[in-house]
Amino acid sequence: MNELVLMVALPLLTAFLLPVIDRLSSLAARWIGPLVLLLTAIIGLSAWSQTGSGAITIELGNFRPPLGIDLYVDQLALLFALAVTLGTLLLWPAEGEQRLRQSTLALLLAGSGSGLALSGDLFNIYVLYELIAVVSYGLAASRGTAAGQAATLRYLIVSAFGAALALAGIALVYQATGTLNLAQLAQLAPTQLNNGQGLAAFVLMLVGFGVKAELFPVNTWVPEVYATAPARVAGLLAGVVSKLALLIIVRLLILLFPQPEALTVMLVLGILGVLTGELAAWRARDFNRMLAFSSIGQLGIMFIAFSIPGKAGVFAGLAVALHHLVVKPALFLLAQRWGGSLEHLAGVAKGSPLAAALFILLALSLIGVPPLPGFWAKLLVMIHLLEQQSSLYALGAWIIMAGAALEANYLFRVASSFYRREAAATPPAAHRTGDLAGASLLGAALAAAVFLIVPLADRIEAMAGQAADRDHYIQTVNPEPLP
Amino acid sequence: MQRFTSALFLLGLGVLIAAIFRNMDLAASTPIVGDAINAAAAQQVGAANFVTSVVLGYRGFDTLMELTILFTAATAGGLVLGKPRGDARPDPEAGLVLRAGADLFFPLLLVVGLYIILHGHLTPGGGFQGGVILAVAFFLPLLARPGTPMSHRAVSLIEGLAGASFIVIGLLAMPEGQAFLTPLLDKGQLGSLLSAGSLPLLYIAVGLKVGSELAGLLAQLAATEASD
C-alpha cells in the first residue's frame, strides 16, 4: 500500500519540474499536469476496495509512529484525497498568459490536499494546511485584478491569524500530552485532554482550521474572494478545500476531544453560520457573492450535522458535505460566464437553455426538494437533530428549515429571472464547452444519485462507521507505547 | 454587523486565553516523544546533529512540505508581482564600497553556505540556513551591479532539479518495498562527514532549492521595483 503516498509525491514532483519541462516542450508542460492527476486518481481508486474491510497505515521513512509521521488511509480519507485530485482535474484552473504558474499551483493543490486528507500527525496537518493556504492565495489572486489582490490580502490576513490560533491549539495539545501522533493522542485523550485545556485547544483549532471551512465568524474573506477570483478557483475553494478543513476538524473531534462542550461550541457556530450565510445570500445582488454566501450557509449545516454525537452525526454531516462537493463546483462552473450582477441574467434561458436547466437542477437539490440527493441529506440531518431531545439541537433543526426557505426564495428569484421575456441589455457571453461539460458531468452525477440513493447511503454509512470508530484508528496505527 | 462580530470574536478569544492561563500547568510538561527520539536517534538515524535526524529522518515528510511552501510562495509571488516596465531604467551601479564588498564577500559567503549545508548532519545548521546564505551570496552582486541581472534560466533549473531530487531520493526506497523517504545508504561512523546515510544528500537538495528560490524571489522583487 506504500504506493498511495504517490498521490502526494507525484503532483509535487511534477510541480517542481514543470518550469524545466516547459523549457523543453510547452506542449508537454500543458498536458503533463492533468495526466499526472489522472494517474494519481487511478492509484487512489485501485486502493479503494482494500480499504473497505479496514483502514491501512503507511509509516513514512519506516519510522514507527509516534516517532515518525504516518499516513492513515481509511475510506473517508481516500475519498477526500480522490475528491481533491479529481476536483482539480475537473476544474483545472490554468488559462491565459500565466498558464504555467497556475498549472503549478493546481498540482500543488492536489498534492497537498491529498496529503491533508491522509495525514495522521497533528503537526504534519498544520504544515499541509499552511501549504494549501499559500496555494489558495496564489490561485485566488491569479486573475491579476486589483480587486482580486485586495480580496486575497484580506484572505491572507484572516487565514494567517487562523493558522496562528490553530498552532496555539496544537501547542496546548503537545504541552498536555507530549506527542503529536493522532493515534497516540486518541489513546491519551480520555485522561489528558478531557479538561479545560483540551477544550481550549479544540476551540483554537476549530476557529483556526475553520477559516478555510468558512466557519462563522472567521469567514469574512469568503464573499470578496469568491467574487473576484477566477470562478474555477472559487469552485475549488468552496467545493473541495473547505471540505478538507472540515474533515480535519471532524477527525480531531472524534479522536482527541471527548467532552460534550466541544460539540456545543460547534453547534452554536454552525447555527450562526447558517443564519448569517443564508440572510446575506438572500440580500446579495451578484451571482458569485450569492453562491459564496450560500456556501457559508451550507457549511453551517455541515457544522451543525457533525455536532451530533456519535456515528449518526458523521453520517449526516458526510451526506451534506458530499452533496455540496458535487453541487457547488458545478454552480461555479456556470458562474464562469454568469459572474457579476444578477440583473444581467434576465432572459438568459433563451440563449443558453442547457445552462439554465442545470442551474435549476442544482438549485433544487441545494434547497432540498425531493427526490434529489440534497433532500435526503437534509432529511437525515433533521431526523438526527430531532432525535437528540435537546432544545439547542431542535433550534438547529428549525434554523436549517428557515435557511432552506430563504434559499428557495432567492434561488427561485434568480431562476425565474432566467425565463423573463425581455432580455437584459448586455447579456452574458455563451458558456465555453469545457465549463458546460464539467457542470453537466456533475449535474448528471447528481441526477444518477437519485436512483442510487439507497446503495449510496449504505456506503456513506459504512464510511461514517469506520471514521467514527476511535478504537479502530488506534489499533490500525498501533503506536509504539512510550513510558 | 461586522463590528459586532469582531467584538464577539475578541470576547471569545479573551475568555479562552484566560481559561488557558488558569488551567495550564507549565511545569508538568511531558515530552515523551522528544525523550524517545533523544534515546533512539543516534542508533536509528546515525546523524550526530539530532535536530537533523528529526528534520530529515523522523519528520522528513514535514520538511518536504516546508520546502514546497517556499516554492509555492515563490510561484504565487511570481503570479502577483508584475514584470518590470519596458521603459524602466535599471537602477544605477552602486558605489565603490558596496561593489568591492560584494566581490570580497561572494567567495566567502559561498564557502560558508556550502560548509553549513554539508555539515548539517553534524553541527547546528543545514540546508535551510546554508541555503539562505547561498541566496545572499548571489543577491549581493545584484545589489552592487543592478545592470547585470542573474540568469533566471539557471536559477529556475537549479530550483526545479533540486526539489525534484529530494522527492526522487525519497521515492528510491519504494521499489524495494520500503516506505517513502526511508533513509538509504550506510549509516557510517557517527560524527564523520560521510555518515547518516542519504540525509546529507537530502540537505544538499534542500540547500540548493532554498538558495535558488530565495535568490530568484529577491531578484524578482528588485526587478519589480525598477520603475521610475
XYZ file of C-alpha atoms in Angstrom, chain A:
483
model
C 0.000 0.000 0.000
C 3.082 2.197 0.083
C 2.241 3.498 -3.376
C -0.601 5.617 -2.012
C 1.989 8.193 -0.984
C 2.361 8.852 -4.714
C -0.945 10.727 -4.530
C 1.053 13.367 -2.664
C 4.553 12.905 -4.056
C 3.839 12.748 -7.796
C 1.911 16.041 -8.089
C 4.614 17.799 -6.038
C 7.384 16.281 -8.175
C 5.627 17.381 -11.354
C 5.068 20.868 -9.956
C 8.772 21.241 -9.128
C 9.767 20.104 -12.603
C 7.104 21.995 -14.550
C 9.265 25.071 -15.336
C 12.032 22.752 -16.572
C 9.596 20.705 -18.655
C 8.154 23.885 -20.126
C 11.574 24.870 -21.400
C 11.885 21.548 -23.230
C 8.367 21.500 -24.674
C 5.471 23.769 -23.884
C 3.043 21.177 -25.227
C 4.283 18.624 -22.682
C 4.039 21.199 -19.897
C 0.443 21.785 -20.858
C -0.636 18.174 -20.671
C 1.560 16.592 -18.040
C -0.329 18.144 -15.112
C -3.755 16.681 -15.948
C -2.146 13.364 -16.926
C -0.332 13.069 -13.600
C -3.537 13.841 -11.720
C -5.308 11.167 -13.747
C -2.556 8.705 -12.836
C -2.728 9.526 -9.130
C -6.510 9.200 -9.228
C -6.087 5.704 -10.701
C -3.601 4.826 -7.950
C -6.123 6.005 -5.370
C -9.035 4.165 -6.980
C -7.103 0.913 -7.153
C -6.675 1.006 -3.372
C -10.348 1.745 -2.796
C -11.618 -1.813 -2.381
C -8.821 -2.744 0.044
C -9.775 0.000 2.485
C -13.365 -1.264 2.687
C -12.597 -4.002 5.182
C -10.254 -1.952 7.329
C -8.031 1.102 7.313
C -4.347 0.974 6.400
C -1.449 2.943 7.767
C 1.760 3.945 5.985
C 4.789 4.624 8.174
C 6.757 7.269 6.288
C 10.514 6.844 6.395
C 9.976 3.424 8.023
C 9.858 5.054 11.468
C 7.163 3.686 13.691
C 4.689 6.243 14.994
C 4.704 8.224 17.221
C 8.366 8.963 16.406
C 7.712 9.131 12.676
C 4.840 10.536 10.659
C 2.190 8.119 9.427
C -0.479 8.352 6.776
C -3.835 6.915 7.810
C -5.875 5.614 4.906
C -9.486 4.781 5.590
C -12.296 5.131 3.068
C -13.136 8.634 4.231
C -9.562 9.875 3.849
C -9.173 8.158 0.489
C -12.472 9.585 -0.725
C -11.356 13.121 0.070
C -7.917 12.554 -1.455
C -9.678 11.375 -4.603
C -12.113 14.285 -4.437
C -9.343 16.865 -4.368
C -7.455 15.114 -7.171
C -10.470 14.674 -9.446
C -11.891 18.069 -8.469
C -8.674 19.799 -9.509
C -8.696 17.825 -12.734
C -12.275 18.828 -13.499
C -11.790 22.473 -12.544
C -8.248 22.721 -13.959
C -7.691 26.454 -13.463
C -4.894 27.125 -15.977
C -5.682 29.568 -18.744
C -4.190 32.606 -20.393
C -0.747 34.114 -20.009
C 0.065 32.716 -16.571
C -0.864 29.169 -17.533
C 2.403 27.665 -16.330
C 2.268 29.146 -12.839
C -1.421 28.316 -12.483
C -0.789 24.702 -13.511
C 1.998 24.515 -10.935
C -0.313 25.804 -8.217
C -3.096 23.425 -9.287
C -0.734 20.450 -8.988
C 0.404 21.671 -5.584
C -3.234 21.978 -4.525
C -3.938 18.381 -5.497
C -0.796 17.060 -3.789
C -1.168 18.995 -0.566
C -4.911 18.349 -0.419
C -4.355 14.595 -0.726
C -1.719 14.816 1.987
C -4.074 16.730 4.227
C -6.761 14.087 3.836
C -4.373 11.210 4.568
C -2.098 12.629 7.247
C -2.143 11.062 10.692
C 0.045 13.550 12.537
C -1.156 16.775 14.096
C 1.821 18.929 13.179
C 2.004 17.499 9.690
C -1.631 18.503 9.284
C -0.684 22.043 10.286
C 2.152 22.181 7.741
C -0.073 20.854 4.978
C -2.811 23.278 5.947
C -0.341 26.159 5.622
C 0.764 24.792 2.259
C -2.760 24.588 0.906
C -3.374 28.097 2.272
C -0.426 29.535 0.347
C -1.547 27.675 -2.780
C -5.016 29.145 -2.477
C -3.697 32.717 -2.043
C -1.811 32.332 -5.290
C -4.777 30.883 -7.132
C -7.227 33.430 -5.711
C -5.086 36.343 -6.882
C -4.187 34.764 -10.213
C -6.568 36.858 -12.270
C -4.320 39.820 -11.586
C -7.039 42.410 -10.963
C -6.615 44.980 -8.202
C -9.889 43.898 -6.554
C -8.735 40.288 -6.605
C -5.436 41.155 -4.968
C -7.141 43.265 -2.302
C -9.545 40.403 -1.530
C -6.644 37.957 -1.395
C -4.754 40.201 1.007
C -7.704 40.129 3.379
C -7.927 36.364 2.939
C -4.217 36.096 3.733
C -4.550 38.133 6.920
C -7.603 36.226 8.209
C -6.042 32.909 7.251
C -2.670 33.667 8.829
C -4.435 34.718 12.014
C -6.377 31.454 11.943
C -3.216 29.447 11.383
C -1.620 31.125 14.391
C -4.643 30.172 16.516
C -4.517 26.586 15.260
C -0.807 26.432 16.069
C -1.535 27.685 19.591
C -4.118 24.907 19.928
C -1.583 22.326 18.746
C 0.929 23.683 21.259
C -1.630 23.244 24.040
C -2.230 19.648 22.994
C 1.504 18.962 22.824
C 2.049 20.559 26.214
C -0.597 18.331 27.771
C 0.395 15.069 26.119
C 3.939 15.301 24.761
C 3.057 13.723 21.420
C 1.651 14.767 18.041
C 0.596 11.436 16.581
C -3.178 11.320 16.242
C -3.482 7.671 17.262
C -1.403 8.146 20.370
C -3.284 11.337 21.161
C -6.506 9.353 20.852
C -5.120 6.918 23.436
C -4.186 9.717 25.823
C -7.197 11.972 25.190
C -9.681 10.500 27.721
C -7.256 11.124 30.576
C -5.181 14.122 29.487
C -7.304 16.206 27.122
C -10.680 15.783 28.789
C -10.389 19.074 30.667
C -10.449 22.848 30.226
C -7.117 22.935 28.452
C -8.317 20.325 25.986
C -11.482 22.296 25.311
C -9.481 25.497 24.793
C -7.195 23.646 22.373
C -10.218 22.382 20.457
C -11.791 25.821 20.192
C -8.498 27.338 18.978
C -8.130 24.630 16.345
C -11.812 24.848 15.390
C -11.542 28.575 14.741
C -8.090 28.240 13.174
C -8.891 25.458 10.724
C -12.403 26.896 10.448
C -11.082 29.813 8.384
C -10.897 27.551 5.341
C -14.108 25.767 6.317
C -15.948 29.112 6.183
C -16.862 28.881 9.870
C -18.660 31.797 11.467
C -17.111 34.303 12.446
C -13.834 33.785 10.534
C -15.474 33.699 7.094
C -15.344 37.410 6.275
C -12.937 36.743 3.399
C -15.335 34.442 1.559
C -17.622 36.782 -0.459
C -14.868 39.064 -1.766
C -12.527 36.241 -2.729
C -15.217 34.181 -4.481
C -16.469 37.253 -6.320
C -13.023 38.303 -7.588
C -11.120 35.011 -8.030
C -11.468 33.021 -11.250
C -14.739 31.075 -10.945
C -12.968 27.719 -11.242
C -10.739 28.631 -8.306
C -13.780 29.719 -6.291
C -15.368 26.365 -7.113
C -12.283 24.544 -5.858
C -12.088 26.573 -2.647
C -15.807 26.319 -1.880
C -16.259 22.762 -3.067
C -13.102 20.928 -2.105
C -10.744 22.890 0.159
C -13.483 23.858 2.613
C -14.419 20.179 2.999
C -10.814 19.212 3.647
C -10.639 21.703 6.530
C -13.921 20.325 7.801
C -12.576 16.781 7.557
C -9.638 17.716 9.801
C -11.912 19.298 12.380
C -14.143 16.227 12.422
C -11.173 13.873 12.750
C -9.799 15.890 15.671
C -13.216 15.955 17.289
C -13.620 12.183 17.047
C -10.128 11.266 18.143
C -9.000 13.960 20.535
C -11.873 15.711 22.201
C -14.404 13.584 24.084
C -16.006 16.472 26.017
C -19.615 17.334 25.121
C -18.923 21.090 25.326
C -16.836 20.799 22.140
C -19.935 19.665 20.262
C -21.982 22.528 21.683
C -19.456 25.137 20.517
C -19.533 23.689 17.034
C -23.339 23.544 17.031
C -23.710 27.198 18.051
C -21.179 28.428 15.485
C -22.877 26.283 12.841
C -26.284 27.790 13.633
C -24.862 31.311 13.396
C -23.206 30.352 10.101
C -26.494 29.163 8.572
C -28.330 32.275 9.768
C -25.781 34.832 8.579
C -24.908 32.983 5.380
C -28.451 32.499 4.127
C -29.587 36.010 5.092
C -26.626 37.551 3.300
C -27.190 35.328 0.263
C -30.822 36.435 0.194
C -29.706 40.064 0.033
C -26.886 39.522 -2.484
C -27.290 41.084 -5.914
C -24.258 39.439 -7.512
C -24.153 35.863 -8.770
C -20.756 34.892 -7.293
C -21.483 36.599 -3.988
C -24.797 34.793 -3.739
C -23.036 31.458 -4.294
C -20.387 32.422 -1.730
C -22.901 33.260 0.992
C -24.959 30.177 0.201
C -21.784 28.140 0.615
C -21.270 29.674 4.090
C -24.822 28.590 4.920
C -24.255 25.051 3.624
C -21.065 24.686 5.632
C -23.027 25.879 8.654
C -25.394 22.953 8.097
C -22.397 20.617 7.995
C -21.066 22.006 11.267
C -24.498 21.508 12.834
C -24.660 17.948 11.496
C -21.179 16.987 12.676
C -22.007 18.292 16.145
C -24.486 15.412 16.587
C -22.638 12.914 18.806
C -21.524 9.532 17.541
C -21.700 7.840 14.185
C -25.080 9.410 13.331
C -23.511 12.875 13.210
C -20.635 11.765 10.990
C -23.099 10.035 8.648
C -25.415 13.055 8.368
C -22.559 15.546 8.036
C -20.841 13.469 5.365
C -24.038 13.232 3.349
C -24.413 17.033 3.263
C -20.689 17.518 2.599
C -20.587 15.101 -0.336
C -23.711 16.647 -1.823
C -22.221 20.135 -1.596
C -18.946 18.803 -3.017
C -20.785 17.968 -6.240
C -23.200 20.901 -6.440
C -21.060 23.947 -5.586
C -18.253 23.372 -8.137
C -20.917 22.884 -10.822
C -22.563 26.180 -9.892
C -19.214 27.970 -10.002
C -18.536 26.477 -13.433
C -21.758 28.159 -14.567
C -20.570 31.351 -12.837
C -17.548 31.367 -15.174
C -19.739 33.274 -17.625
C -22.591 34.387 -15.404
C -20.496 36.189 -12.788
C -21.387 39.745 -11.863
C -24.731 41.427 -11.255
C -27.850 39.258 -11.241
C -29.607 41.837 -13.446
C -27.541 40.704 -16.418
C -29.040 37.251 -16.187
C -32.581 38.229 -17.126
C -33.778 36.125 -20.036
C -30.575 34.056 -20.409
C -32.571 30.821 -20.677
C -33.320 31.632 -24.322
C -29.650 31.811 -25.293
C -28.336 29.005 -23.094
C -31.183 26.639 -22.194
C -28.898 23.824 -21.003
C -27.088 26.052 -18.510
C -30.388 27.413 -17.186
C -31.788 23.887 -16.769
C -28.614 22.778 -14.989
C -28.838 25.748 -12.637
C -32.404 24.819 -11.741
C -31.489 21.182 -11.107
C -28.574 22.179 -8.868
C -30.625 24.832 -7.073
C -33.473 22.407 -6.377
C -31.057 19.923 -4.881
C -29.359 22.641 -2.823
C -32.707 23.695 -1.352
C -33.603 20.080 -0.678
C -36.528 19.284 -2.949
C -37.376 15.563 -3.101
C -36.329 13.278 -4.683
C -32.969 14.985 -5.299
C -29.974 13.920 -3.130
C -29.928 17.247 -1.304
C -33.322 16.413 0.154
C -32.168 13.091 1.596
C -29.060 14.683 3.067
C -31.036 17.412 4.787
C -33.699 14.935 5.914
C -31.004 12.815 7.540
C -29.648 15.831 9.402
C -33.144 16.838 10.569
C -34.014 13.338 11.804
C -30.840 13.020 13.834
C -31.118 16.552 15.190
C -34.669 15.980 16.419
C -33.654 12.616 17.907
C -31.310 14.402 20.297
C -34.098 15.586 22.639
C -32.308 18.832 23.323
C -33.648 22.300 22.712
C -30.392 23.547 21.159
C -30.348 20.724 18.618
C -34.032 21.372 17.906
C -33.190 25.023 17.332
C -30.556 23.869 14.849
C -33.221 21.896 13.003
C -35.543 24.901 12.813
C -32.754 27.176 11.637
C -31.937 24.721 8.844
C -35.619 24.746 7.832
C -35.691 28.543 7.826
C -32.459 28.602 5.852
C -33.968 26.268 3.259
C -36.957 28.628 2.918
C -34.626 31.572 2.329
C -32.599 29.507 -0.141
C -35.761 28.609 -2.022
C -36.752 32.263 -2.174
C -33.519 33.653 -3.592
C -32.676 30.729 -5.882
C -36.170 30.748 -7.411
C -35.954 34.506 -7.821
C -32.813 34.029 -9.885
C -34.184 31.051 -11.799
C -37.416 32.845 -12.699
C -35.443 35.844 -13.980
C -33.762 33.468 -16.457
C -37.125 32.948 -18.144
C -38.191 36.574 -18.261
C -39.474 37.667 -21.663
C -37.391 40.840 -22.028
C -33.652 40.081 -22.033
C -31.011 42.156 -20.283
C -29.323 44.955 -22.233
C -25.912 43.254 -22.038
C -26.481 39.505 -21.881
C -23.502 37.382 -20.752
C -21.438 35.505 -23.333
C -22.304 31.870 -24.007
C -20.568 29.272 -21.825
C -17.433 27.638 -23.099
C -17.782 23.949 -23.896
C -15.337 22.933 -21.154
C -17.254 24.737 -18.418
C -20.618 23.467 -19.603
C -19.334 19.915 -19.992
C -17.903 19.937 -16.471
C -21.115 21.303 -14.991
C -23.176 18.784 -16.981
C -20.998 15.941 -15.734
C -21.560 16.987 -12.124
C -25.273 17.518 -12.803
C -25.510 14.046 -14.348
C -23.772 12.573 -11.301
C -26.331 14.320 -9.116
C -29.215 13.001 -11.204
C -27.768 9.479 -11.207
C -27.504 9.630 -7.418
C -31.297 9.948 -7.278
C -31.617 6.355 -8.482
C -28.703 5.032 -6.428
C -29.676 6.712 -3.198
C -30.051 3.501 -1.162
C -26.705 1.876 -2.043
C -25.018 5.284 -1.756
C -26.457 5.833 1.700
C -25.259 2.368 2.760
C -21.752 3.143 1.539
C -21.648 6.503 3.293
C -22.978 4.954 6.480
C -20.255 2.295 6.406
C -17.662 5.004 5.791
C -19.007 7.050 8.694
C -18.949 3.993 10.941
C -15.308 3.366 10.061
C -14.364 7.012 10.610
C -16.226 7.333 13.911
C -14.527 4.260 15.360
C -11.718 5.550 17.606
C -10.533 2.117 18.657
C -10.164 1.046 15.037
C -7.971 4.099 14.404
C -5.753 3.359 17.396
C -5.416 -0.333 16.582
C -4.640 0.299 12.917
C -1.836 2.762 13.605
C -0.732 0.843 16.708
C 1.683 3.494 18.001
C 4.715 2.282 19.871
C 3.989 2.504 23.600
C 6.272 5.034 25.286
C 6.903 5.397 29.025
